[in-house]
Amino acid sequence: STDIHMGRENLLCIDCHKTEHHNIPGRSISVSVEHSNGIGCTGCHNEKPHDDKRINEHTDSVACQTCHIPMYAKVFPTKMYWDWSKAGDDSRVDDPHHYLKIKGEFSYDDNIVPEYYWFDLTASLYIVGDKIEPEKATYINKPGGDIKNPKAKIWPFKVHRGKQPYDKINNYLIPPRTSGEGGYWSDFNWGEALSLGAKDVGLEYSGEYDFADTVMFWPLSHMVSPLDDALKCADCHGENGRLDW
């Protein structure tokens, strides 16, 4: 919405997402595996913008966002956990921020310290039909990069965790059919909803299901804090710093 202004400079969304011919720049690893058509802080700022040389030396391996987004969900809480296995319970009262019969149990939080990972602006996505190891958490969009990758930097992330249904015999996640005839929201029958959902995406359904832990990563670029709130040396390098050295 163009009536939402942000921060000291009164920016609009389109000040960063400069749009030409309906092409809106910006990428998210929730749907993309690479960064073409992406944007970043250096679209406006120099890569070595600090007066202090010691801070500038960090920008080779630390993303701008890491120091300048020390917290997120600073105004409104954000959903951090979603457990589909708890859905369908008639004994619980619906509350959009804690529980819905059609969707399960949620938890929200605010003023959250990010999690930090090496990130080279690429990701590997879970594709429908990929096998999982049910005893381990399945990464829906694992960030690419590590300390040995010269293109990777330490980035701040929101990490959303949940439980999703999977086929116990075939060991893959199944997106259930939710709405319409036979959908979970109509009949609250997981077996039926998963059988129909499997057909919708071309998977076989064994008839046996359970719920597996999943993890989704959201690199942070919004909610930049005022300069005085940026992380200081001790926030990462101190005895109780944010990074596990």
PDB file of C-alpha atoms in Angstrom:
ATOM      1  CA  SER A   1       0.000   0.000   0.000  1.00  0.00           C
ATOM      2  CA  THR A   2       1.441   3.366  -1.020  1.00  0.00           C
ATOM      3  CA  ASP A   3      -0.045   5.102   2.030  1.00  0.00           C
ATOM      4  CA  ILE A   4       2.336   3.298   4.405  1.00  0.00           C
ATOM      5  CA  HIS A   5       5.477   5.336   5.128  1.00  0.00           C
ATOM      6  CA  MET A   6       8.400   3.872   7.021  1.00  0.00           C
ATOM      7  CA  GLY A   7      11.237   5.139   9.161  1.00  0.00           C
ATOM      8  CA  ARG A   8      13.176   8.370   9.384  1.00  0.00           C
ATOM      9  CA  GLU A   9      13.265   8.847   5.608  1.00  0.00           C
ATOM     10  CA  ASN A  10       9.506   8.250   5.222  1.00  0.00           C
ATOM     11  CA  LEU A  11      10.147   5.521   2.645  1.00  0.00           C
ATOM     12  CA  LEU A  12       7.518   3.696   0.645  1.00  0.00           C
ATOM     13  CA  CYS A  13       7.729   0.032  -0.403  1.00  0.00           C
ATOM     14  CA  ILE A  14       8.463   1.131  -3.984  1.00  0.00           C
ATOM     15  CA  ASP A  15      11.506   3.143  -2.913  1.00  0.00           C
ATOM     16  CA  CYS A  16      13.349  -0.170  -2.580  1.00  0.00           C
ATOM     17  CA  HIS A  17      11.163  -2.329  -4.826  1.00  0.00           C
ATOM     18  CA  LYS A  18      11.545   0.014  -7.801  1.00  0.00           C
ATOM     19  CA  THR A  19       9.109  -1.309 -10.370  1.00  0.00           C
ATOM     20  CA  GLU A  20       9.327  -1.048 -14.153  1.00  0.00           C
ATOM     21  CA  HIS A  21       6.765  -2.469 -16.579  1.00  0.00           C
ATOM     22  CA  HIS A  22       5.093  -4.453 -13.765  1.00  0.00           C
ATOM     23  CA  ASN A  23       8.401  -6.147 -12.911  1.00  0.00           C
ATOM     24  CA  ILE A  24       8.739  -5.893  -9.121  1.00  0.00           C
ATOM     25  CA  PRO A  25      12.294  -6.597  -7.917  1.00  0.00           C
ATOM     26  CA  GLY A  26      12.895  -8.636  -4.788  1.00  0.00           C
ATOM     27  CA  ARG A  27      13.204 -12.362  -4.126  1.00  0.00           C
ATOM     28  CA  SER A  28      12.315 -14.634  -1.220  1.00  0.00           C
ATOM     29  CA  ILE A  29      13.717 -18.108  -0.621  1.00  0.00           C
ATOM     30  CA  SER A  30      10.248 -19.255   0.355  1.00  0.00           C
ATOM     31  CA  VAL A  31       9.681 -19.601  -3.400  1.00  0.00           C
ATOM     32  CA  SER A  32      13.031 -18.939  -5.126  1.00  0.00           C
ATOM     33  CA  VAL A  33      16.278 -20.860  -5.263  1.00  0.00           C
ATOM     34  CA  GLU A  34      18.447 -17.959  -6.443  1.00  0.00           C
ATOM     35  CA  HIS A  35      18.697 -14.177  -6.291  1.00  0.00           C
ATOM     36  CA  SER A  36      18.156 -12.907  -9.841  1.00  0.00           C
ATOM     37  CA  ASN A  37      15.936  -9.834  -9.787  1.00  0.00           C
ATOM     38  CA  GLY A  38      16.833  -9.458  -6.109  1.00  0.00           C
ATOM     39  CA  ILE A  39      17.540  -6.267  -4.212  1.00  0.00           C
ATOM     40  CA  GLY A  40      19.600  -5.414  -1.162  1.00  0.00           C
ATOM     41  CA  CYS A  41      21.058  -2.703   1.023  1.00  0.00           C
ATOM     42  CA  THR A  42      23.850  -1.958  -1.459  1.00  0.00           C
ATOM     43  CA  GLY A  43      21.284  -0.832  -4.002  1.00  0.00           C
ATOM     44  CA  CYS A  44      21.461   2.489  -2.131  1.00  0.00           C
ATOM     45  CA  HIS A  45      24.439   2.158   0.216  1.00  0.00           C
ATOM     46  CA  ASN A  46      28.145   1.692  -0.390  1.00  0.00           C
ATOM     47  CA  GLU A  47      29.511  -1.757   0.519  1.00  0.00           C
ATOM     48  CA  LYS A  48      31.976  -0.075   2.924  1.00  0.00           C
ATOM     49  CA  PRO A  49      29.783   2.676   4.392  1.00  0.00           C
ATOM     50  CA  HIS A  50      31.293   3.027   7.873  1.00  0.00           C
ATOM     51  CA  ASP A  51      33.828   5.543   9.114  1.00  0.00           C
ATOM     52  CA  ASP A  52      35.427   2.817  11.238  1.00  0.00           C
ATOM     53  CA  LYS A  53      37.627   0.534   9.131  1.00  0.00           C
ATOM     54  CA  ARG A  54      37.176  -2.309  11.635  1.00  0.00           C
ATOM     55  CA  ILE A  55      33.432  -2.339  10.999  1.00  0.00           C
ATOM     56  CA  ASN A  56      33.892  -2.154   7.213  1.00  0.00           C
ATOM     57  CA  GLU A  57      36.067  -5.265   7.385  1.00  0.00           C
ATOM     58  CA  HIS A  58      33.031  -7.178   8.602  1.00  0.00           C
ATOM     59  CA  THR A  59      31.001  -6.571   5.450  1.00  0.00           C
ATOM     60  CA  ASP A  60      32.948  -9.227   3.521  1.00  0.00           C
ATOM     61  CA  SER A  61      31.388 -11.930   5.682  1.00  0.00           C
ATOM     62  CA  VAL A  62      28.511 -10.293   7.563  1.00  0.00           C
ATOM     63  CA  ALA A  63      25.363  -9.039   5.856  1.00  0.00           C
ATOM     64  CA  CYS A  64      24.280  -5.474   6.577  1.00  0.00           C
ATOM     65  CA  GLN A  65      21.028  -6.863   7.954  1.00  0.00           C
ATOM     66  CA  THR A  66      22.818  -8.860  10.642  1.00  0.00           C
ATOM     67  CA  CYS A  67      23.848  -5.784  12.633  1.00  0.00           C
ATOM     68  CA  HIS A  68      21.070  -3.462  11.530  1.00  0.00           C
ATOM     69  CA  ILE A  69      18.114  -5.785  12.280  1.00  0.00           C
ATOM     70  CA  PRO A  70      18.886  -6.755  15.892  1.00  0.00           C
ATOM     71  CA  MET A  71      15.261  -7.733  16.581  1.00  0.00           C
ATOM     72  CA  TYR A  72      12.211  -8.494  14.471  1.00  0.00           C
ATOM     73  CA  ALA A  73       8.452  -8.499  14.987  1.00  0.00           C
ATOM     74  CA  LYS A  74       8.952  -5.232  16.823  1.00  0.00           C
ATOM     75  CA  VAL A  75       5.412  -3.912  16.322  1.00  0.00           C
ATOM     76  CA  PHE A  76       3.210  -6.953  15.719  1.00  0.00           C
ATOM     77  CA  PRO A  77       3.843 -10.568  16.822  1.00  0.00           C
ATOM     78  CA  THR A  78       4.726 -13.096  14.140  1.00  0.00           C
ATOM     79  CA  LYS A  79       3.819 -16.783  13.874  1.00  0.00           C
ATOM     80  CA  MET A  80       6.761 -18.983  14.911  1.00  0.00           C
ATOM     81  CA  TYR A  81       5.227 -22.460  15.180  1.00  0.00           C
ATOM     82  CA  TRP A  82       2.308 -24.263  13.529  1.00  0.00           C
ATOM     83  CA  ASP A  83       1.268 -27.782  14.521  1.00  0.00           C
ATOM     84  CA  TRP A  84      -1.187 -29.323  12.045  1.00  0.00           C
ATOM     85  CA  SER A  85      -1.413 -32.500  14.137  1.00  0.00           C
ATOM     86  CA  LYS A  86      -3.514 -30.688  16.737  1.00  0.00           C
ATOM     87  CA  ALA A  87      -6.264 -29.790  14.240  1.00  0.00           C
ATOM     88  CA  GLY A  88      -9.783 -31.200  14.472  1.00  0.00           C
ATOM     89  CA  ASP A  89     -10.185 -30.954  18.255  1.00  0.00           C
ATOM     90  CA  ASP A  90     -13.792 -30.029  19.102  1.00  0.00           C
ATOM     91  CA  SER A  91     -12.920 -29.526  22.771  1.00  0.00           C
ATOM     92  CA  ARG A  92     -10.784 -26.454  22.070  1.00  0.00           C
ATOM     93  CA  VAL A  93     -12.046 -22.924  21.500  1.00  0.00           C
ATOM     94  CA  ASP A  94     -11.023 -21.265  18.241  1.00  0.00           C
ATOM     95  CA  ASP A  95      -8.618 -18.358  18.633  1.00  0.00           C
ATOM     96  CA  PRO A  96      -6.813 -17.157  15.472  1.00  0.00           C
ATOM     97  CA  HIS A  97      -3.548 -16.634  17.385  1.00  0.00           C
ATOM     98  CA  HIS A  98      -3.500 -19.878  19.359  1.00  0.00           C
ATOM     99  CA  TYR A  99      -5.766 -22.542  17.924  1.00  0.00           C
ATOM    100  CA  LEU A 100      -8.104 -23.160  14.989  1.00  0.00           C
ATOM    101  CA  LYS A 101      -9.901 -26.447  14.492  1.00  0.00           C
ATOM    102  CA  ILE A 102      -9.230 -26.340  10.758  1.00  0.00           C
ATOM    103  CA  LYS A 103      -5.503 -25.601  11.069  1.00  0.00           C
ATOM    104  CA  GLY A 104      -4.211 -26.706  14.454  1.00  0.00           C
ATOM    105  CA  GLU A 105      -2.124 -25.022  17.111  1.00  0.00           C
ATOM    106  CA  PHE A 106       0.028 -21.906  16.683  1.00  0.00           C
ATOM    107  CA  SER A 107       2.479 -19.888  18.717  1.00  0.00           C
ATOM    108  CA  TYR A 108       3.399 -16.249  18.139  1.00  0.00           C
ATOM    109  CA  ASP A 109       6.166 -14.086  19.541  1.00  0.00           C
ATOM    110  CA  ASP A 110       7.463 -10.530  19.276  1.00  0.00           C
ATOM    111  CA  ASN A 111      10.745  -8.660  19.743  1.00  0.00           C
ATOM    112  CA  ILE A 112      12.616 -11.774  18.673  1.00  0.00           C
ATOM    113  CA  VAL A 113      16.381 -12.196  18.361  1.00  0.00           C
ATOM    114  CA  PRO A 114      17.057 -13.665  14.888  1.00  0.00           C
ATOM    115  CA  GLU A 115      18.818 -16.947  14.265  1.00  0.00           C
ATOM    116  CA  TYR A 116      22.045 -16.638  12.285  1.00  0.00           C
ATOM    117  CA  TYR A 117      23.206 -18.771   9.345  1.00  0.00           C
ATOM    118  CA  TRP A 118      25.666 -18.575   6.483  1.00  0.00           C
ATOM    119  CA  PHE A 119      23.746 -17.601   3.342  1.00  0.00           C
ATOM    120  CA  ASP A 120      24.884 -17.086  -0.267  1.00  0.00           C
ATOM    121  CA  LEU A 121      21.447 -15.905  -1.497  1.00  0.00           C
ATOM    122  CA  THR A 122      20.555 -19.346  -2.827  1.00  0.00           C
ATOM    123  CA  ALA A 123      18.416 -22.080  -1.299  1.00  0.00           C
ATOM    124  CA  SER A 124      17.518 -25.720  -1.808  1.00  0.00           C
ATOM    125  CA  LEU A 125      13.751 -26.258  -1.781  1.00  0.00           C
ATOM    126  CA  TYR A 126      11.775 -29.298  -0.708  1.00  0.00           C
ATOM    127  CA  ILE A 127       9.941 -30.508  -3.818  1.00  0.00           C
ATOM    128  CA  VAL A 128       6.713 -32.514  -3.707  1.00  0.00           C
ATOM    129  CA  GLY A 129       7.650 -36.188  -3.553  1.00  0.00           C
ATOM    130  CA  ASP A 130      11.113 -35.710  -2.020  1.00  0.00           C
ATOM    131  CA  LYS A 131      11.847 -38.354   0.602  1.00  0.00           C
ATOM    132  CA  ILE A 132      12.155 -37.295   4.224  1.00  0.00           C
ATOM    133  CA  GLU A 133      13.691 -38.800   7.343  1.00  0.00           C
ATOM    134  CA  PRO A 134      10.732 -38.536   9.741  1.00  0.00           C
ATOM    135  CA  GLU A 135      12.888 -38.661  12.856  1.00  0.00           C
ATOM    136  CA  LYS A 136      14.664 -35.502  11.685  1.00  0.00           C
ATOM    137  CA  ALA A 137      13.300 -32.065  10.853  1.00  0.00           C
ATOM    138  CA  THR A 138      12.750 -31.521   7.139  1.00  0.00           C
ATOM    139  CA  TYR A 139      14.075 -28.244   5.732  1.00  0.00           C
ATOM    140  CA  ILE A 140      11.519 -26.714   3.377  1.00  0.00           C
ATOM    141  CA  ASN A 141      14.023 -24.149   2.032  1.00  0.00           C
ATOM    142  CA  LYS A 142      17.524 -24.631   3.361  1.00  0.00           C
ATOM    143  CA  PRO A 143      19.777 -21.571   2.891  1.00  0.00           C
ATOM    144  CA  GLY A 144      22.814 -22.208   0.696  1.00  0.00           C
ATOM    145  CA  GLY A 145      26.325 -21.371   1.802  1.00  0.00           C
ATOM    146  CA  ASP A 146      28.797 -22.087   4.577  1.00  0.00           C
ATOM    147  CA  ILE A 147      31.911 -20.558   6.091  1.00  0.00           C
ATOM    148  CA  LYS A 148      34.043 -21.869   3.216  1.00  0.00           C
ATOM    149  CA  ASN A 149      31.870 -20.269   0.537  1.00  0.00           C
ATOM    150  CA  PRO A 150      33.305 -16.835  -0.412  1.00  0.00           C
ATOM    151  CA  LYS A 151      29.853 -15.685  -1.579  1.00  0.00           C
ATOM    152  CA  ALA A 152      28.199 -16.505   1.744  1.00  0.00           C
ATOM    153  CA  LYS A 153      27.680 -14.084   4.598  1.00  0.00           C
ATOM    154  CA  ILE A 154      26.227 -14.414   8.070  1.00  0.00           C
ATOM    155  CA  TRP A 155      22.554 -13.436   7.814  1.00  0.00           C
ATOM    156  CA  PRO A 156      19.714 -13.010  10.309  1.00  0.00           C
ATOM    157  CA  PHE A 157      16.710 -15.300   9.864  1.00  0.00           C
ATOM    158  CA  LYS A 158      13.246 -15.821  11.128  1.00  0.00           C
ATOM    159  CA  VAL A 159      12.915 -19.607  11.398  1.00  0.00           C
ATOM    160  CA  HIS A 160       9.379 -20.962  11.308  1.00  0.00           C
ATOM    161  CA  ARG A 161       8.893 -24.481  12.676  1.00  0.00           C
ATOM    162  CA  GLY A 162       5.920 -26.777  12.409  1.00  0.00           C
ATOM    163  CA  LYS A 163       4.452 -30.241  12.056  1.00  0.00           C
ATOM    164  CA  GLN A 164       3.019 -31.400   8.740  1.00  0.00           C
ATOM    165  CA  PRO A 165       1.399 -34.653   7.601  1.00  0.00           C
ATOM    166  CA  TYR A 166       3.471 -37.241   5.756  1.00  0.00           C
ATOM    167  CA  ASP A 167       3.017 -40.718   4.303  1.00  0.00           C
ATOM    168  CA  LYS A 168       4.502 -43.222   6.804  1.00  0.00           C
ATOM    169  CA  ILE A 169       5.255 -45.854   4.154  1.00  0.00           C
ATOM    170  CA  ASN A 170       6.444 -43.674   1.286  1.00  0.00           C
ATOM    171  CA  ASN A 171       8.186 -41.187   3.574  1.00  0.00           C
ATOM    172  CA  TYR A 172       7.215 -37.948   1.892  1.00  0.00           C
ATOM    173  CA  LEU A 173       5.140 -34.958   2.876  1.00  0.00           C
ATOM    174  CA  ILE A 174       1.616 -34.836   1.447  1.00  0.00           C
ATOM    175  CA  PRO A 175      -0.224 -31.543   1.001  1.00  0.00           C
ATOM    176  CA  PRO A 176      -3.763 -32.332   2.149  1.00  0.00           C
ATOM    177  CA  ARG A 177      -6.790 -31.167   0.229  1.00  0.00           C
ATOM    178  CA  THR A 178      -8.310 -28.622   2.573  1.00  0.00           C
ATOM    179  CA  SER A 179     -11.395 -27.088   0.964  1.00  0.00           C
ATOM    180  CA  GLY A 180     -14.256 -28.559  -1.040  1.00  0.00           C
ATOM    181  CA  GLU A 181     -15.764 -32.022  -1.019  1.00  0.00           C
ATOM    182  CA  GLY A 182     -13.658 -34.409   1.039  1.00  0.00           C
ATOM    183  CA  GLY A 183     -11.365 -31.599   2.131  1.00  0.00           C
ATOM    184  CA  TYR A 184     -10.098 -31.533   5.687  1.00  0.00           C
ATOM    185  CA  TRP A 185     -11.958 -28.325   6.493  1.00  0.00           C
ATOM    186  CA  SER A 186     -15.222 -30.030   5.516  1.00  0.00           C
ATOM    187  CA  ASP A 187     -14.936 -33.528   6.972  1.00  0.00           C
ATOM    188  CA  PHE A 188     -11.959 -33.290   9.380  1.00  0.00           C
ATOM    189  CA  ASN A 189     -10.778 -36.675   8.131  1.00  0.00           C
ATOM    190  CA  TRP A 190      -7.005 -36.718   7.637  1.00  0.00           C
ATOM    191  CA  GLY A 191      -7.002 -39.989   5.729  1.00  0.00           C
ATOM    192  CA  GLU A 192      -9.518 -38.738   3.198  1.00  0.00           C
ATOM    193  CA  ALA A 193      -7.917 -35.296   2.872  1.00  0.00           C
ATOM    194  CA  LEU A 194      -4.451 -36.807   2.343  1.00  0.00           C
ATOM    195  CA  SER A 195      -5.717 -39.352  -0.184  1.00  0.00           C
ATOM    196  CA  LEU A 196      -7.305 -36.583  -2.228  1.00  0.00           C
ATOM    197  CA  GLY A 197      -4.323 -34.267  -1.750  1.00  0.00           C
ATOM    198  CA  ALA A 198      -1.940 -36.954  -2.970  1.00  0.00           C
ATOM    199  CA  LYS A 199      -3.999 -37.403  -6.133  1.00  0.00           C
ATOM    200  CA  ASP A 200      -4.030 -33.643  -6.666  1.00  0.00           C
ATOM    201  CA  VAL A 201      -0.212 -33.544  -6.847  1.00  0.00           C
ATOM    202  CA  GLY A 202       0.395 -36.948  -8.473  1.00  0.00           C
ATOM    203  CA  LEU A 203       1.610 -38.887  -5.427  1.00  0.00           C
ATOM    204  CA  GLU A 204       0.653 -42.315  -4.190  1.00  0.00           C
ATOM    205  CA  TYR A 205      -0.912 -42.526  -0.737  1.00  0.00           C
ATOM    206  CA  SER A 206      -0.245 -45.656   1.296  1.00  0.00           C
ATOM    207  CA  GLY A 207      -3.146 -45.127   3.679  1.00  0.00           C
ATOM    208  CA  GLU A 208      -0.855 -44.542   6.667  1.00  0.00           C
ATOM    209  CA  TYR A 209       0.072 -41.078   7.871  1.00  0.00           C
ATOM    210  CA  ASP A 210       1.746 -39.275  10.726  1.00  0.00           C
ATOM    211  CA  PHE A 211       3.164 -35.801  11.334  1.00  0.00           C
ATOM    212  CA  ALA A 212       6.782 -34.726  10.887  1.00  0.00           C
ATOM    213  CA  ASP A 213       8.750 -31.676  12.016  1.00  0.00           C
ATOM    214  CA  THR A 214       9.454 -29.110   9.308  1.00  0.00           C
ATOM    215  CA  VAL A 215      11.560 -25.937   9.237  1.00  0.00           C
ATOM    216  CA  MET A 216      11.225 -22.895   6.992  1.00  0.00           C
ATOM    217  CA  PHE A 217      13.746 -20.047   6.756  1.00  0.00           C
ATOM    218  CA  TRP A 218      12.958 -16.374   6.154  1.00  0.00           C
ATOM    219  CA  PRO A 219      16.025 -14.129   5.682  1.00  0.00           C
ATOM    220  CA  LEU A 220      15.358 -10.716   7.186  1.00  0.00           C
ATOM    221  CA  SER A 221      15.672  -7.465   5.268  1.00  0.00           C
ATOM    222  CA  HIS A 222      12.738  -5.440   6.561  1.00  0.00           C
ATOM    223  CA  MET A 223      12.489  -3.802  10.006  1.00  0.00           C
ATOM    224  CA  VAL A 224      15.888  -2.092   9.912  1.00  0.00           C
ATOM    225  CA  SER A 225      16.434  -0.367  13.269  1.00  0.00           C
ATOM    226  CA  PRO A 226      17.680   3.167  13.915  1.00  0.00           C
ATOM    227  CA  LEU A 227      21.461   3.465  13.887  1.00  0.00           C
ATOM    228  CA  ASP A 228      21.724   3.718  17.672  1.00  0.00           C
ATOM    229  CA  ASP A 229      20.050   0.305  18.000  1.00  0.00           C
ATOM    230  CA  ALA A 230      22.446  -1.526  15.652  1.00  0.00           C
ATOM    231  CA  LEU A 231      24.449  -4.338  17.213  1.00  0.00           C
ATOM    232  CA  LYS A 232      27.694  -3.403  18.941  1.00  0.00           C
ATOM    233  CA  CYS A 233      30.904  -5.451  19.125  1.00  0.00           C
ATOM    234  CA  ALA A 234      30.046  -7.178  22.407  1.00  0.00           C
ATOM    235  CA  ASP A 235      26.645  -8.306  21.092  1.00  0.00           C
ATOM    236  CA  CYS A 236      28.446 -10.914  19.001  1.00  0.00           C
ATOM    237  CA  HIS A 237      31.960 -11.044  20.424  1.00  0.00           C
ATOM    238  CA  GLY A 238      31.119 -10.713  24.116  1.00  0.00           C
ATOM    239  CA  GLU A 239      31.020 -13.549  26.622  1.00  0.00           C
ATOM    240  CA  ASN A 240      27.269 -13.973  26.170  1.00  0.00           C
ATOM    241  CA  GLY A 241      27.208 -12.879  22.535  1.00  0.00           C
ATOM    242  CA  ARG A 242      24.691 -13.950  19.942  1.00  0.00           C
ATOM    243  CA  LEU A 243      27.046 -16.091  17.880  1.00  0.00           C
ATOM    244  CA  ASP A 244      28.349 -19.498  18.904  1.00  0.00           C
ATOM    245  CA  TRP A 245      32.040 -19.265  18.060  1.00  0.00           C
TER     246      TRP A 245
END
